Amino acid sequence: MFRLKLPTDPRWANIAENNLEEILSDHAWCEQKAATNAIHLIIQNSEKQELVTEMLKISIEEMEHFKMVHDIILERGYEFLRERKDDYVGELAKFMKKSSNGERESGLIERLLFAAMIEARSCERFKVLSETIKDKKLAKFYRELMESEAGHYATFINFARKYAEKINVEARWNAWLEEEARIIKSFGTGETIHG
């Protein structure tokens, strides 16, 4: 579905499982950032009623996910750790084409593809966790979140296709997939969702 070029090494799940406090805190922050991204899309594109409606739903859902992960942190007696820089997302952000001369279409399409890429990789990571970790409760939790993230990916990619007039979305998505494969090679050994 996502056409990711490089799958996550299942050994990453072992790193995650051995560092649940770190992973869960990082995951909570990822959900908060996803909500912020949806709100950013609303602010920048308030005239697009359908987009605003869907981004509003996603922002609420992402904050609900934030609460769910935060609740798990508290239930397990973990500390909710401070936010850390997400180097994977930072590297992806560098690939976004900047809109020029007031060209809003490019800025919107790039932001939608950027969001779709993050959702695709997060979904794939949640799948790995759901199939690999021994903690049955968390495995079930990540399975359910995986399905939700897949829906968010589809929303972002479909809006990119809908709003693109001068941009070949399929060609640009293929470029994103190639770049993401290059970036993700440097990750997979850290105790973060994208690490």
Short mmCIF file of N, CA and C in Angstrom, two decimals:
data_model
loop_
_atom_site.label_atom_id
_atom_site.label_comp_id
_atom_site.label_asym_id
_atom_site.label_seq_id
_atom_site.Cartn_x
_atom_site.Cartn_y
_atom_site.Cartn_z
N MET A 1 0.82 -1.20 0.00
CA MET A 1 0.00 0.00 0.00
C MET A 1 0.86 1.26 0.00
N PHE A 2 1.88 1.31 0.88
CA PHE A 2 2.68 2.51 1.01
C PHE A 2 3.84 2.54 0.01
N ARG A 3 4.23 1.37 -0.48
CA ARG A 3 5.34 1.23 -1.43
C ARG A 3 6.67 1.69 -0.82
N LEU A 4 6.81 1.54 0.50
CA LEU A 4 8.09 1.88 1.13
C LEU A 4 9.18 1.01 0.51
N LYS A 5 10.33 1.60 0.24
CA LYS A 5 11.41 0.89 -0.45
C LYS A 5 12.24 0.03 0.49
N LEU A 6 12.28 0.39 1.77
CA LEU A 6 13.14 -0.32 2.70
C LEU A 6 12.33 -0.64 3.97
N PRO A 7 12.05 -1.93 4.23
CA PRO A 7 11.29 -2.28 5.43
C PRO A 7 12.14 -2.13 6.69
N THR A 8 11.45 -1.94 7.80
CA THR A 8 12.13 -1.87 9.10
C THR A 8 12.68 -3.24 9.46
N ASP A 9 13.91 -3.25 9.93
CA ASP A 9 14.51 -4.48 10.44
C ASP A 9 13.75 -4.88 11.71
N PRO A 10 13.23 -6.10 11.78
CA PRO A 10 12.47 -6.51 12.96
C PRO A 10 13.25 -6.40 14.27
N ARG A 11 14.59 -6.36 14.17
CA ARG A 11 15.40 -6.20 15.39
C ARG A 11 15.15 -4.86 16.06
N TRP A 12 14.66 -3.87 15.28
CA TRP A 12 14.33 -2.58 15.88
C TRP A 12 13.27 -2.77 16.97
N ALA A 13 12.33 -3.69 16.76
CA ALA A 13 11.29 -3.93 17.76
C ALA A 13 11.88 -4.43 19.07
N ASN A 14 12.97 -5.19 19.00
CA ASN A 14 13.64 -5.64 20.23
C ASN A 14 14.23 -4.45 20.98
N ILE A 15 14.82 -3.52 20.24
CA ILE A 15 15.35 -2.30 20.86
C ILE A 15 14.20 -1.55 21.52
N ALA A 16 13.09 -1.44 20.79
CA ALA A 16 11.92 -0.73 21.32
C ALA A 16 11.39 -1.40 22.58
N GLU A 17 11.25 -2.71 22.52
CA GLU A 17 10.67 -3.44 23.66
C GLU A 17 11.56 -3.34 24.90
N ASN A 18 12.84 -3.22 24.72
CA ASN A 18 13.75 -3.09 25.85
C ASN A 18 13.85 -1.66 26.38
N ASN A 19 13.19 -0.74 25.71
CA ASN A 19 13.22 0.68 26.10
C ASN A 19 11.81 1.28 26.01
N LEU A 20 10.84 0.62 26.63
CA LEU A 20 9.45 1.04 26.47
C LEU A 20 9.18 2.45 26.98
N GLU A 21 9.80 2.84 28.07
CA GLU A 21 9.58 4.20 28.58
C GLU A 21 9.99 5.23 27.52
N GLU A 22 11.14 5.00 26.89
CA GLU A 22 11.64 5.90 25.84
C GLU A 22 10.71 5.88 24.62
N ILE A 23 10.35 4.68 24.19
CA ILE A 23 9.52 4.54 23.00
C ILE A 23 8.15 5.17 23.20
N LEU A 24 7.53 4.90 24.34
CA LEU A 24 6.19 5.44 24.58
C LEU A 24 6.21 6.96 24.69
N SER A 25 7.22 7.51 25.34
CA SER A 25 7.32 8.98 25.41
C SER A 25 7.51 9.57 24.02
N ASP A 26 8.41 8.98 23.25
CA ASP A 26 8.64 9.46 21.89
C ASP A 26 7.37 9.34 21.05
N HIS A 27 6.68 8.23 21.21
CA HIS A 27 5.44 8.03 20.46
C HIS A 27 4.41 9.09 20.82
N ALA A 28 4.27 9.38 22.12
CA ALA A 28 3.31 10.42 22.52
C ALA A 28 3.63 11.74 21.83
N TRP A 29 4.92 12.11 21.81
CA TRP A 29 5.30 13.36 21.15
C TRP A 29 5.03 13.31 19.65
N CYS A 30 5.23 12.15 19.03
CA CYS A 30 4.92 12.01 17.59
C CYS A 30 3.44 12.30 17.33
N GLU A 31 2.58 11.82 18.20
CA GLU A 31 1.14 12.06 18.04
C GLU A 31 0.82 13.54 18.17
N GLN A 32 1.46 14.20 19.13
CA GLN A 32 1.24 15.62 19.32
C GLN A 32 1.71 16.40 18.08
N LYS A 33 2.84 16.02 17.52
CA LYS A 33 3.36 16.70 16.33
C LYS A 33 2.46 16.46 15.12
N ALA A 34 1.89 15.26 15.04
CA ALA A 34 0.97 14.98 13.93
C ALA A 34 -0.28 15.86 14.04
N ALA A 35 -0.76 16.06 15.25
CA ALA A 35 -1.90 16.96 15.45
C ALA A 35 -1.54 18.38 15.04
N THR A 36 -0.34 18.81 15.41
CA THR A 36 0.13 20.15 15.07
C THR A 36 0.24 20.31 13.55
N ASN A 37 0.71 19.28 12.86
CA ASN A 37 0.80 19.35 11.41
C ASN A 37 -0.58 19.52 10.77
N ALA A 38 -1.57 18.77 11.26
CA ALA A 38 -2.93 18.90 10.73
C ALA A 38 -3.46 20.32 10.96
N ILE A 39 -3.18 20.89 12.13
CA ILE A 39 -3.62 22.25 12.43
C ILE A 39 -2.90 23.24 11.51
N HIS A 40 -1.63 23.01 11.25
CA HIS A 40 -0.87 23.87 10.31
C HIS A 40 -1.54 23.86 8.93
N LEU A 41 -1.96 22.69 8.48
CA LEU A 41 -2.63 22.61 7.18
C LEU A 41 -3.95 23.39 7.18
N ILE A 42 -4.65 23.38 8.30
CA ILE A 42 -5.89 24.17 8.41
C ILE A 42 -5.57 25.66 8.30
N ILE A 43 -4.57 26.09 9.07
CA ILE A 43 -4.20 27.52 9.09
C ILE A 43 -3.80 28.00 7.71
N GLN A 44 -3.02 27.19 6.99
CA GLN A 44 -2.50 27.60 5.69
C GLN A 44 -3.51 27.46 4.54
N ASN A 45 -4.61 26.73 4.78
CA ASN A 45 -5.54 26.42 3.67
C ASN A 45 -6.99 26.52 4.12
N SER A 46 -7.29 27.57 4.85
CA SER A 46 -8.62 27.70 5.45
C SER A 46 -9.75 27.78 4.43
N GLU A 47 -9.43 28.14 3.19
CA GLU A 47 -10.46 28.24 2.16
C GLU A 47 -10.88 26.88 1.59
N LYS A 48 -10.12 25.84 1.90
CA LYS A 48 -10.42 24.50 1.37
C LYS A 48 -11.26 23.74 2.42
N GLN A 49 -12.57 23.88 2.29
CA GLN A 49 -13.49 23.39 3.32
C GLN A 49 -13.33 21.89 3.60
N GLU A 50 -13.22 21.08 2.55
CA GLU A 50 -13.10 19.63 2.75
C GLU A 50 -11.79 19.29 3.48
N LEU A 51 -10.73 19.94 3.09
CA LEU A 51 -9.44 19.72 3.74
C LEU A 51 -9.51 20.11 5.21
N VAL A 52 -10.08 21.27 5.50
CA VAL A 52 -10.20 21.74 6.88
C VAL A 52 -10.99 20.74 7.71
N THR A 53 -12.10 20.26 7.18
CA THR A 53 -12.94 19.30 7.91
C THR A 53 -12.16 18.03 8.25
N GLU A 54 -11.43 17.51 7.27
CA GLU A 54 -10.67 16.28 7.49
C GLU A 54 -9.47 16.50 8.41
N MET A 55 -8.80 17.65 8.27
CA MET A 55 -7.66 17.93 9.14
C MET A 55 -8.11 18.16 10.58
N LEU A 56 -9.29 18.72 10.74
CA LEU A 56 -9.85 18.87 12.08
C LEU A 56 -10.06 17.50 12.72
N LYS A 57 -10.61 16.56 11.95
CA LYS A 57 -10.81 15.20 12.46
C LYS A 57 -9.48 14.55 12.82
N ILE A 58 -8.49 14.70 11.94
CA ILE A 58 -7.18 14.09 12.20
C ILE A 58 -6.52 14.71 13.42
N SER A 59 -6.60 16.03 13.55
CA SER A 59 -5.95 16.68 14.70
C SER A 59 -6.57 16.19 16.01
N ILE A 60 -7.88 16.03 16.03
CA ILE A 60 -8.55 15.53 17.24
C ILE A 60 -8.15 14.09 17.50
N GLU A 61 -8.14 13.28 16.45
CA GLU A 61 -7.77 11.87 16.61
C GLU A 61 -6.33 11.72 17.08
N GLU A 62 -5.43 12.54 16.54
CA GLU A 62 -4.04 12.46 16.96
C GLU A 62 -3.88 12.85 18.43
N MET A 63 -4.63 13.84 18.87
CA MET A 63 -4.57 14.21 20.29
C MET A 63 -5.21 13.12 21.17
N GLU A 64 -6.21 12.43 20.65
CA GLU A 64 -6.76 11.27 21.38
C GLU A 64 -5.69 10.18 21.50
N HIS A 65 -4.93 9.97 20.44
CA HIS A 65 -3.84 9.00 20.48
C HIS A 65 -2.77 9.43 21.49
N PHE A 66 -2.48 10.73 21.49
CA PHE A 66 -1.53 11.27 22.47
C PHE A 66 -1.99 10.91 23.88
N LYS A 67 -3.28 11.12 24.15
CA LYS A 67 -3.82 10.81 25.48
C LYS A 67 -3.72 9.32 25.77
N MET A 68 -4.03 8.49 24.79
CA MET A 68 -3.96 7.04 24.98
C MET A 68 -2.54 6.61 25.36
N VAL A 69 -1.56 7.13 24.63
CA VAL A 69 -0.17 6.76 24.91
C VAL A 69 0.24 7.32 26.27
N HIS A 70 -0.14 8.54 26.56
CA HIS A 70 0.19 9.15 27.85
C HIS A 70 -0.42 8.34 28.99
N ASP A 71 -1.65 7.87 28.80
CA ASP A 71 -2.31 7.04 29.82
C ASP A 71 -1.53 5.74 30.06
N ILE A 72 -1.03 5.14 28.99
CA ILE A 72 -0.24 3.91 29.13
C ILE A 72 1.04 4.21 29.92
N ILE A 73 1.66 5.34 29.62
CA ILE A 73 2.88 5.73 30.35
C ILE A 73 2.58 5.82 31.85
N LEU A 74 1.50 6.49 32.19
CA LEU A 74 1.14 6.66 33.60
C LEU A 74 0.76 5.33 34.25
N GLU A 75 -0.04 4.50 33.54
CA GLU A 75 -0.46 3.20 34.08
C GLU A 75 0.73 2.32 34.42
N ARG A 76 1.78 2.43 33.65
CA ARG A 76 2.96 1.58 33.85
C ARG A 76 3.97 2.18 34.82
N GLY A 77 3.66 3.35 35.32
CA GLY A 77 4.57 3.98 36.28
C GLY A 77 5.81 4.57 35.64
N TYR A 78 5.76 4.80 34.33
CA TYR A 78 6.89 5.39 33.64
C TYR A 78 6.85 6.91 33.79
N GLU A 79 7.98 7.53 33.49
CA GLU A 79 8.04 8.99 33.43
C GLU A 79 7.74 9.41 32.00
N PHE A 80 6.94 10.46 31.85
CA PHE A 80 6.71 11.03 30.52
C PHE A 80 7.90 11.94 30.25
N LEU A 81 8.80 11.44 29.40
CA LEU A 81 10.07 12.11 29.16
C LEU A 81 9.90 13.34 28.27
N ARG A 82 10.86 14.22 28.36
CA ARG A 82 10.80 15.45 27.56
C ARG A 82 10.92 15.13 26.07
N GLU A 83 10.36 16.02 25.28
CA GLU A 83 10.42 15.87 23.83
C GLU A 83 11.86 15.92 23.36
N ARG A 84 12.15 15.04 22.38
CA ARG A 84 13.47 15.06 21.75
C ARG A 84 13.30 15.39 20.27
N LYS A 85 14.34 15.92 19.70
CA LYS A 85 14.33 16.22 18.27
C LYS A 85 14.16 14.91 17.50
N ASP A 86 13.32 14.93 16.49
CA ASP A 86 13.10 13.76 15.63
C ASP A 86 13.97 13.94 14.38
N ASP A 87 15.15 13.35 14.39
CA ASP A 87 16.09 13.53 13.28
C ASP A 87 15.55 13.00 11.96
N TYR A 88 14.79 11.90 12.01
CA TYR A 88 14.20 11.34 10.80
C TYR A 88 13.27 12.37 10.14
N VAL A 89 12.37 12.94 10.93
CA VAL A 89 11.44 13.94 10.39
C VAL A 89 12.20 15.17 9.92
N GLY A 90 13.25 15.55 10.65
CA GLY A 90 14.06 16.68 10.23
C GLY A 90 14.71 16.46 8.88
N GLU A 91 15.21 15.25 8.65
CA GLU A 91 15.81 14.92 7.35
C GLU A 91 14.75 14.94 6.25
N LEU A 92 13.57 14.39 6.54
CA LEU A 92 12.48 14.42 5.55
C LEU A 92 12.09 15.85 5.21
N ALA A 93 12.03 16.70 6.22
CA ALA A 93 11.61 18.10 6.01
C ALA A 93 12.54 18.81 5.03
N LYS A 94 13.80 18.44 5.02
CA LYS A 94 14.75 19.07 4.10
C LYS A 94 14.41 18.77 2.64
N PHE A 95 13.68 17.68 2.41
CA PHE A 95 13.35 17.28 1.05
C PHE A 95 12.13 18.04 0.50
N MET A 96 11.38 18.68 1.40
CA MET A 96 10.21 19.43 0.95
C MET A 96 10.62 20.59 0.07
N LYS A 97 10.01 20.68 -1.10
CA LYS A 97 10.26 21.83 -1.97
C LYS A 97 9.59 23.04 -1.35
N LYS A 98 10.28 24.12 -1.33
CA LYS A 98 9.71 25.37 -0.82
C LYS A 98 8.93 26.04 -1.94
N SER A 99 7.75 26.55 -1.60
CA SER A 99 6.97 27.25 -2.61
C SER A 99 7.60 28.62 -2.86
N SER A 100 7.53 29.07 -4.08
CA SER A 100 8.15 30.34 -4.43
C SER A 100 7.15 31.23 -5.15
N ASN A 101 7.39 32.53 -5.07
CA ASN A 101 6.55 33.52 -5.75
C ASN A 101 5.06 33.33 -5.47
N GLY A 102 4.75 33.04 -4.23
CA GLY A 102 3.34 32.90 -3.86
C GLY A 102 2.67 31.66 -4.42
N GLU A 103 3.45 30.70 -4.89
CA GLU A 103 2.91 29.46 -5.46
C GLU A 103 2.45 28.55 -4.33
N ARG A 104 1.17 28.63 -4.01
CA ARG A 104 0.65 27.91 -2.86
C ARG A 104 0.43 26.43 -3.15
N GLU A 105 0.16 26.09 -4.40
CA GLU A 105 -0.10 24.68 -4.73
C GLU A 105 1.08 23.80 -4.34
N SER A 106 2.28 24.21 -4.70
CA SER A 106 3.46 23.42 -4.40
C SER A 106 3.64 23.24 -2.90
N GLY A 107 3.46 24.31 -2.14
CA GLY A 107 3.58 24.23 -0.69
C GLY A 107 2.60 23.27 -0.08
N LEU A 108 1.36 23.30 -0.55
CA LEU A 108 0.33 22.39 -0.04
C LEU A 108 0.64 20.94 -0.39
N ILE A 109 0.97 20.69 -1.65
CA ILE A 109 1.24 19.32 -2.08
C ILE A 109 2.44 18.75 -1.34
N GLU A 110 3.48 19.55 -1.18
CA GLU A 110 4.67 19.08 -0.46
C GLU A 110 4.34 18.75 0.99
N ARG A 111 3.56 19.60 1.65
CA ARG A 111 3.19 19.36 3.05
C ARG A 111 2.34 18.10 3.17
N LEU A 112 1.44 17.88 2.21
CA LEU A 112 0.60 16.68 2.24
C LEU A 112 1.44 15.41 2.01
N LEU A 113 2.39 15.47 1.09
CA LEU A 113 3.24 14.30 0.83
C LEU A 113 4.19 14.05 2.01
N PHE A 114 4.69 15.09 2.60
CA PHE A 114 5.52 14.99 3.80
C PHE A 114 4.75 14.28 4.91
N ALA A 115 3.51 14.70 5.13
CA ALA A 115 2.66 14.08 6.16
C ALA A 115 2.36 12.62 5.81
N ALA A 116 2.07 12.37 4.53
CA ALA A 116 1.77 10.99 4.10
C ALA A 116 2.98 10.09 4.33
N MET A 117 4.17 10.61 4.07
CA MET A 117 5.40 9.82 4.24
C MET A 117 5.60 9.45 5.70
N ILE A 118 5.41 10.40 6.59
CA ILE A 118 5.58 10.13 8.02
C ILE A 118 4.54 9.12 8.49
N GLU A 119 3.30 9.29 8.05
CA GLU A 119 2.24 8.35 8.44
C GLU A 119 2.54 6.95 7.90
N ALA A 120 3.05 6.86 6.68
CA ALA A 120 3.37 5.56 6.09
C ALA A 120 4.43 4.83 6.91
N ARG A 121 5.51 5.55 7.25
CA ARG A 121 6.58 4.90 8.03
C ARG A 121 6.11 4.59 9.44
N SER A 122 5.34 5.48 10.06
CA SER A 122 4.83 5.22 11.41
C SER A 122 3.93 3.99 11.40
N CYS A 123 3.09 3.90 10.40
CA CYS A 123 2.20 2.75 10.27
C CYS A 123 3.01 1.47 10.14
N GLU A 124 4.04 1.50 9.32
CA GLU A 124 4.88 0.32 9.13
C GLU A 124 5.60 -0.05 10.43
N ARG A 125 6.05 0.95 11.18
CA ARG A 125 6.71 0.68 12.46
C ARG A 125 5.71 0.09 13.47
N PHE A 126 4.48 0.60 13.47
CA PHE A 126 3.47 0.07 14.38
C PHE A 126 3.16 -1.39 14.03
N LYS A 127 3.17 -1.70 12.74
CA LYS A 127 2.94 -3.08 12.31
C LYS A 127 4.05 -3.99 12.85
N VAL A 128 5.29 -3.55 12.72
CA VAL A 128 6.43 -4.32 13.23
C VAL A 128 6.27 -4.55 14.73
N LEU A 129 5.93 -3.49 15.47
CA LEU A 129 5.73 -3.63 16.91
C LEU A 129 4.60 -4.61 17.22
N SER A 130 3.49 -4.47 16.51
CA SER A 130 2.32 -5.32 16.80
C SER A 130 2.60 -6.80 16.53
N GLU A 131 3.51 -7.08 15.61
CA GLU A 131 3.81 -8.46 15.24
C GLU A 131 5.02 -9.04 15.98
N THR A 132 5.77 -8.19 16.69
CA THR A 132 7.05 -8.63 17.24
C THR A 132 7.13 -8.60 18.76
N ILE A 133 6.59 -7.56 19.38
CA ILE A 133 6.78 -7.45 20.83
C ILE A 133 5.96 -8.50 21.58
N LYS A 134 6.49 -8.91 22.72
CA LYS A 134 5.86 -9.96 23.52
C LYS A 134 4.70 -9.45 24.36
N ASP A 135 4.70 -8.16 24.67
CA ASP A 135 3.65 -7.55 25.47
C ASP A 135 2.34 -7.55 24.67
N LYS A 136 1.42 -8.44 25.01
CA LYS A 136 0.19 -8.64 24.22
C LYS A 136 -0.68 -7.39 24.19
N LYS A 137 -0.76 -6.70 25.34
CA LYS A 137 -1.58 -5.49 25.39
C LYS A 137 -1.05 -4.42 24.45
N LEU A 138 0.26 -4.22 24.49
CA LEU A 138 0.86 -3.22 23.59
C LEU A 138 0.79 -3.67 22.13
N ALA A 139 0.96 -4.95 21.89
CA ALA A 139 0.87 -5.47 20.52
C ALA A 139 -0.51 -5.16 19.93
N LYS A 140 -1.54 -5.39 20.72
CA LYS A 140 -2.92 -5.10 20.27
C LYS A 140 -3.10 -3.60 20.06
N PHE A 141 -2.59 -2.81 20.98
CA PHE A 141 -2.68 -1.35 20.88
C PHE A 141 -2.03 -0.86 19.58
N TYR A 142 -0.83 -1.36 19.28
CA TYR A 142 -0.15 -0.91 18.08
C TYR A 142 -0.81 -1.42 16.80
N ARG A 143 -1.46 -2.56 16.87
CA ARG A 143 -2.22 -3.05 15.72
C ARG A 143 -3.37 -2.10 15.39
N GLU A 144 -4.08 -1.67 16.44
CA GLU A 144 -5.20 -0.75 16.24
C GLU A 144 -4.72 0.61 15.73
N LEU A 145 -3.62 1.09 16.28
CA LEU A 145 -3.08 2.38 15.81
C LEU A 145 -2.59 2.29 14.38
N MET A 146 -2.03 1.14 14.00
CA MET A 146 -1.56 0.93 12.64
C MET A 146 -2.69 1.17 11.64
N GLU A 147 -3.86 0.66 11.96
CA GLU A 147 -5.01 0.82 11.06
C GLU A 147 -5.43 2.28 10.96
N SER A 148 -5.38 2.99 12.07
CA SER A 148 -5.72 4.41 12.08
C SER A 148 -4.71 5.21 11.25
N GLU A 149 -3.43 4.93 11.45
CA GLU A 149 -2.39 5.65 10.71
C GLU A 149 -2.50 5.39 9.21
N ALA A 150 -2.89 4.19 8.83
CA ALA A 150 -3.09 3.88 7.41
C ALA A 150 -4.17 4.78 6.82
N GLY A 151 -5.21 5.02 7.60
CA GLY A 151 -6.28 5.92 7.14
C GLY A 151 -5.78 7.35 6.98
N HIS A 152 -4.91 7.79 7.88
CA HIS A 152 -4.36 9.14 7.78
C HIS A 152 -3.48 9.25 6.54
N TYR A 153 -2.65 8.25 6.30
CA TYR A 153 -1.82 8.23 5.09
C TYR A 153 -2.69 8.40 3.86
N ALA A 154 -3.76 7.61 3.77
CA ALA A 154 -4.65 7.67 2.60
C ALA A 154 -5.27 9.06 2.45
N THR A 155 -5.66 9.66 3.56
CA THR A 155 -6.25 11.00 3.51
C THR A 155 -5.26 12.00 2.92
N PHE A 156 -4.03 11.99 3.41
CA PHE A 156 -3.03 12.96 2.93
C PHE A 156 -2.70 12.74 1.46
N ILE A 157 -2.49 11.50 1.07
CA ILE A 157 -2.11 11.23 -0.32
C ILE A 157 -3.26 11.54 -1.28
N ASN A 158 -4.49 11.26 -0.85
CA ASN A 158 -5.65 11.54 -1.70
C ASN A 158 -5.88 13.04 -1.86
N PHE A 159 -5.65 13.81 -0.80
CA PHE A 159 -5.76 15.26 -0.93
C PHE A 159 -4.67 15.81 -1.84
N ALA A 160 -3.48 15.26 -1.78
CA ALA A 160 -2.42 15.69 -2.69
C ALA A 160 -2.85 15.48 -4.14
N ARG A 161 -3.43 14.33 -4.40
CA ARG A 161 -3.92 14.04 -5.77
C ARG A 161 -5.05 14.99 -6.16
N LYS A 162 -5.91 15.27 -5.23
CA LYS A 162 -7.07 16.12 -5.51
C LYS A 162 -6.67 17.56 -5.83
N TYR A 163 -5.74 18.11 -5.05
CA TYR A 163 -5.42 19.53 -5.18
C TYR A 163 -4.28 19.83 -6.16
N ALA A 164 -3.62 18.82 -6.66
CA ALA A 164 -2.54 19.05 -7.61
C ALA A 164 -3.11 19.39 -8.98
N GLU A 165 -2.69 20.51 -9.50
CA GLU A 165 -3.09 20.91 -10.84
C GLU A 165 -1.90 20.89 -11.79
N LYS A 166 -0.77 21.44 -11.34
CA LYS A 166 0.41 21.53 -12.19
C LYS A 166 1.48 20.52 -11.78
N ILE A 167 1.23 19.76 -10.75
CA ILE A 167 2.24 18.85 -10.19
C ILE A 167 1.85 17.41 -10.46
N ASN A 168 2.80 16.62 -10.92
CA ASN A 168 2.59 15.19 -11.12
C ASN A 168 2.81 14.52 -9.76
N VAL A 169 1.72 14.25 -9.05
CA VAL A 169 1.81 13.74 -7.68
C VAL A 169 2.46 12.36 -7.65
N GLU A 170 2.16 11.51 -8.61
CA GLU A 170 2.74 10.16 -8.60
C GLU A 170 4.25 10.22 -8.76
N ALA A 171 4.72 11.07 -9.65
CA ALA A 171 6.16 11.21 -9.84
C ALA A 171 6.82 11.79 -8.59
N ARG A 172 6.17 12.77 -8.00
CA ARG A 172 6.73 13.37 -6.79
C ARG A 172 6.69 12.39 -5.62
N TRP A 173 5.62 11.59 -5.51
CA TRP A 173 5.55 10.59 -4.44
C TRP A 173 6.66 9.56 -4.61
N ASN A 174 6.93 9.16 -5.84
CA ASN A 174 8.04 8.23 -6.09
C ASN A 174 9.37 8.84 -5.65
N ALA A 175 9.54 10.13 -5.88
CA ALA A 175 10.76 10.81 -5.43
C ALA A 175 10.84 10.81 -3.90
N TRP A 176 9.70 11.04 -3.25
CA TRP A 176 9.65 10.98 -1.78
C TRP A 176 10.03 9.59 -1.28
N LEU A 177 9.51 8.56 -1.94
CA LEU A 177 9.81 7.18 -1.54
C LEU A 177 11.31 6.89 -1.66
N GLU A 178 11.92 7.35 -2.73
CA GLU A 178 13.36 7.14 -2.92
C GLU A 178 14.16 7.87 -1.84
N GLU A 179 13.78 9.11 -1.58
CA GLU A 179 14.49 9.89 -0.57
C GLU A 179 14.31 9.28 0.82
N GLU A 180 13.10 8.84 1.12
CA GLU A 180 12.84 8.23 2.43
C GLU A 180 13.67 6.97 2.60
N ALA A 181 13.82 6.18 1.55
CA ALA A 181 14.64 4.97 1.62
C ALA A 181 16.10 5.32 1.91
N ARG A 182 16.57 6.41 1.30
CA ARG A 182 17.94 6.86 1.56
C ARG A 182 18.10 7.28 3.02
N ILE A 183 17.11 8.01 3.52
CA ILE A 183 17.17 8.53 4.90
C ILE A 183 17.05 7.40 5.91
N ILE A 184 16.10 6.48 5.72
CA ILE A 184 15.81 5.47 6.74
C ILE A 184 16.97 4.50 6.93
N LYS A 185 17.86 4.42 5.96
CA LYS A 185 19.05 3.55 6.11
C LYS A 185 19.88 3.94 7.32
N SER A 186 19.82 5.20 7.71
CA SER A 186 20.60 5.70 8.84
C SER A 186 19.88 5.49 10.18
N PHE A 187 18.68 4.93 10.13
CA PHE A 187 17.88 4.78 11.34
C PHE A 187 17.56 3.31 11.57
N GLY A 188 17.01 3.02 12.74
CA GLY A 188 16.62 1.64 13.05
C GLY A 188 17.37 1.05 14.23
N THR A 189 18.20 1.87 14.85
CA THR A 189 18.93 1.38 16.02
C THR A 189 18.64 2.21 17.28
N GLY A 190 17.72 3.14 17.18
CA GLY A 190 17.41 4.00 18.32
C GLY A 190 16.09 3.64 18.98
N GLU A 191 15.94 4.10 20.22
CA GLU A 191 14.73 3.77 20.97
C GLU A 191 13.68 4.87 20.79
N THR A 192 13.41 5.18 19.51
CA THR A 192 12.35 6.12 19.16
C THR A 192 11.51 5.48 18.05
N ILE A 193 10.35 6.04 17.81
CA ILE A 193 9.46 5.48 16.78
C ILE A 193 10.14 5.48 15.42
N HIS A 194 10.83 6.53 15.09
CA HIS A 194 11.51 6.58 13.78
C HIS A 194 13.01 6.32 13.88
N GLY A 195 13.50 6.06 15.11
CA GLY A 195 14.94 5.94 15.36
C GLY A 195 15.58 4.71 14.78
#
